[in-house]
Amino acid sequence: MSPSVRLQEMIRVIRGARTQGEERGVIQRECAAIRAQFRQADNGTRSHNLAKLLYVHMLGYPAHFGQMECVRLIASPRYNEKRVGYLGAMMLLDEKQDASLLITNSIKNDLSHSSQYVQSLALCTLGCMGSAEMCRDLAPEIDRLLRASNSYIKKKAALCAVHIVRKVPELGELFTPAARSLLSEKNHGVLHGAVVLITELCERNPDTLEQFRKVVPELVQIMKGLVMSGYSPEHNVAGISDPFLQVRILRLLRILGRNNDTASDAMNDLLAQVATNTDSSKTAGSAVLYETVLTVMDIKSESGLRVLAVNILGRFLLNNDRNIRYISMTSLQKIVQTDHNAVQRHRGTIVDCLKDQDASVKRRALELSLALVSAVNIRSLMKELLLFLSSCPPELRAHTTSGIFNAAERYAPSQRWHIDTILHVLTTAGGDVRDETVPNLIQLITTATELHCYTVHKLYRALITDISVQSLVQVACWCIGEYGDLLLRGECEETEPVQVAEDDVLDALEMVLQSHMSSPATRGFALTATMKLSTRITHNVDRIRSIVSIYGSCIDVELQQRAVEYNALFKKYDHMRAAVLERMPVIDKSSPGHTNGESAGGTMKEMEPTKLTQEVVLPQEPANKVCDLLDLLGGSAEPLQPSPALSTTPLGPVSSTAGGDLLDLLGGLDVTPVPPSVIVYEKNGVTLKLQTDRQTDTGMTVTLTATNSTDGDITSITLQAAVPKSVQLQMKAPSGDVIPAHGLGQVTQTVLLNNPNKVSLKMRVRVCYTSQGSVCQDTVQIDSFPSPAW
Amino acid sequence: MMRFLLLFSRQGKLRLQKWFTPVTEREKKKVIREMTLMVLARPPRSCNFLLWRDLKIVYKRYASLYFCCGLEDQDNELLTLEVLQRYVELLDKYFGKVCELDIIFNFEKAYFILDEFLVGGEILETSKTAVGTAMEEAETLQETIEEHMSKPTY
């Protein structure tokens, strides 16, 4: 019985196993037998046993005990044993295994074997799994084979050299001369190998690239020969003569022509010829055309050629074959930045591809459509994109929504359109939008002041229809809270008038509060909105009061805290409620706190501080407790849990806690015009300026700025302030306590004053600092403030 | 260059695997599993190209076998379809109307043919006939040795 039948017999038995367990049993038995055979002396069946082991390995079973057998078989003088041995080496050994080094010597010997088939085994194995060490060892051998052997060996040696260059790039110089001479071979296999080798050498070494630019004419000749040649049965594929070689040559030409005018000129004609003469009815021709287009777009080609290339891509777009449409969109994506107008011409077809059944094609079409958005086509293109969004596969939704938002932001023709678009996206795919959409949208709404009425009506209507999309609900709650008065007023120029009663609005908000679909963040929005409405409605304030007090015992800590604070606002600080809940000024988009994608802990906390731009003055802390107050704000390590009624956000930078980002939302605010400033102290090079800013008719913000014109830094500067008894004062944290020399920096400190009795305002400021090693302390009396008289 | 070439059946059983870069056994299994899942999930008349990690995946179905390979960024996907087609034609020529069973029972021959066609992830021979000729000559070499081995020793 011929041994190889036993291999097939084994395969049959394994395949006949009815269960996984049975199969495992058979394989275990066979492996045991194989192991035993391996230990025995040579009996002519070794190659078959290894072959059996390789089959078992392919099924997924461990076969590492065959590694040494591979090494032994490779060293055998018999061809069939060598063959299987090398196959085993390629399957079981890779450069990570120690045993792979053991075959280096065998490979070396086999490279000089008298039979070319043995040589080819060694070359193939080295080219597939040779480690860097083996490559270094054997590189000279390969170089020798590149020069003096028959074409069968030369082509294998060429690809082996490619592998060596990939593993050990420094050896590239060794192969350069041989690679050059291989280009004059006629054998296509060798030529192909040579082109691949040259490509690899040029990609890794710019000097070699320079050298090989000289062979462009030769390559052009070879290409011309291929394109113009008659039918060759050996190399013909669907009417194209050796498309594999053609594509490789085009790829090499691309590398040589990149950024080089001379080389690009030399290949211009050829590329035009290939582009026009290649028959693209079958894949082979399309492959060649595709490579040609890539080359044309990458080198310094003339504009006529570029137009030709883009037209080819346009033609591909209309092809019935999905693969070709996909390819064309991939290529268009690469050139959409540089040849924007050319690609725009094909926008219609690209947009049609959005409706293709195939997911890959859809994805490409989406990418390309987003890249083609411009101010001119935004309206029509957005319609298509929104249509696409309603039916697009789930894995593409997040990408689509963010693409739509970016496009809308850059090219929105009007604010109303922008808001409408965002709302449309939220209703269609609100679950897939990014976190920062909510604050972005809110910021956009506040800037569109004429549209407040329209927006709040639209959002209200969306809210009562569906409260499941969290982002939409959050925005709607915020708007209702903020612009509730506009909602209740009823008329609005942009939409049909609808009578909304106070009860309806409160019902809607309560529904959001109570629904289990609402996330904690959303409920926070709803609660705050309810509270805000207390100053905007007239009849149902009691209802609001009761809602707020109920949530004072809510399990959710955030809601509970808010409810308790709002309750306090109702009870103890009712006189301030109107001021606290006033309409907010327009949020500046570029302020640091305005999110750029980091929404730590939800958008909720960001929204809270914005309420506090009403420079609310708090119950006074005694002036000399400056430090305590600073501790309250600066000592807490976790993100600021803003208690709206009890703290205000500082206008200057705070010591950086995690809440620092949030509080800096107001850092960039520049709402009021620059108030007048006056110098109140000037001594030892330290200048103290005072700036006032009247916020309400009893409250005022005073900013003290200290600068230093001496040559040395001023350190440990502290400011303390005292005011008459009836005036309430709060000092915020200073921006720092070091003033750099030569006026290069300053320290600012903000003081909030509330003068309910409208007494004549005086302030005493004590300034302490260390300058040039000595401590100084001074007191300044400020009797008049640079502002309209109180 | 091609990073790997896999052949698997519609049930996900592996019939041939060729790796052109060093990959651990564990990683190989992972890639095979992912490829199988991805390719088998594709509806019938889809595009033959996919993106996976940083590779382009080209796959084609021939009867009951899926041929799947991973390409690098610079490689031409359409040409790779032609490469797969050429490999199938070579197998067909060698086995005479090749079917999946031929590849199962003669897997080592399938590998030998592949090694005459691709080396190190690149095409070795573009001629349709040269691969077949080389295989025949190698077989003669093999037979000669086996004949020699089975000759009586007198």
mmCIF file of C-alpha atoms in Angstrom, chain A residues 93-101 128-135 163 167, chain B residues 21-23:
data_model
loop_
_atom_site.group_PDB
_atom_site.id
_atom_site.type_symbol
_atom_site.label_atom_id
_atom_site.label_comp_id
_atom_site.label_asym_id
_atom_site.label_seq_id
_atom_site.Cartn_x
_atom_site.Cartn_y
_atom_site.Cartn_z
ATOM 1 C CA LEU A 93 8.044 27.533 12.061
ATOM 2 C CA ASP A 94 8.161 31.256 11.954
ATOM 3 C CA GLU A 95 10.917 33.557 12.959
ATOM 4 C CA LYS A 96 9.633 33.638 16.506
ATOM 5 C CA GLN A 97 10.423 29.959 16.985
ATOM 6 C CA ASP A 98 13.953 28.997 17.988
ATOM 7 C CA ALA A 99 13.940 25.981 15.706
ATOM 8 C CA SER A 100 13.812 28.231 12.655
ATOM 9 C CA LEU A 101 17.476 29.113 13.044
ATOM 10 C CA CYS A 128 8.304 33.595 3.093
ATOM 11 C CA MET A 129 9.593 33.188 6.611
ATOM 12 C CA GLY A 130 13.255 34.181 6.738
ATOM 13 C CA SER A 131 14.158 36.019 9.913
ATOM 14 C CA ALA A 132 16.426 39.065 9.902
ATOM 15 C CA GLU A 133 19.390 36.940 10.980
ATOM 16 C CA MET A 134 18.851 34.356 8.304
ATOM 17 C CA CYS A 135 18.497 37.137 5.764
ATOM 18 C CA HIS A 163 11.775 39.913 1.513
ATOM 19 C CA LYS A 167 13.465 42.634 6.930
ATOM 20 C CA THR B 21 4.256 37.881 7.788
ATOM 21 C CA PRO B 22 5.234 36.336 11.133
ATOM 22 C CA VAL B 23 2.058 35.885 13.178
#
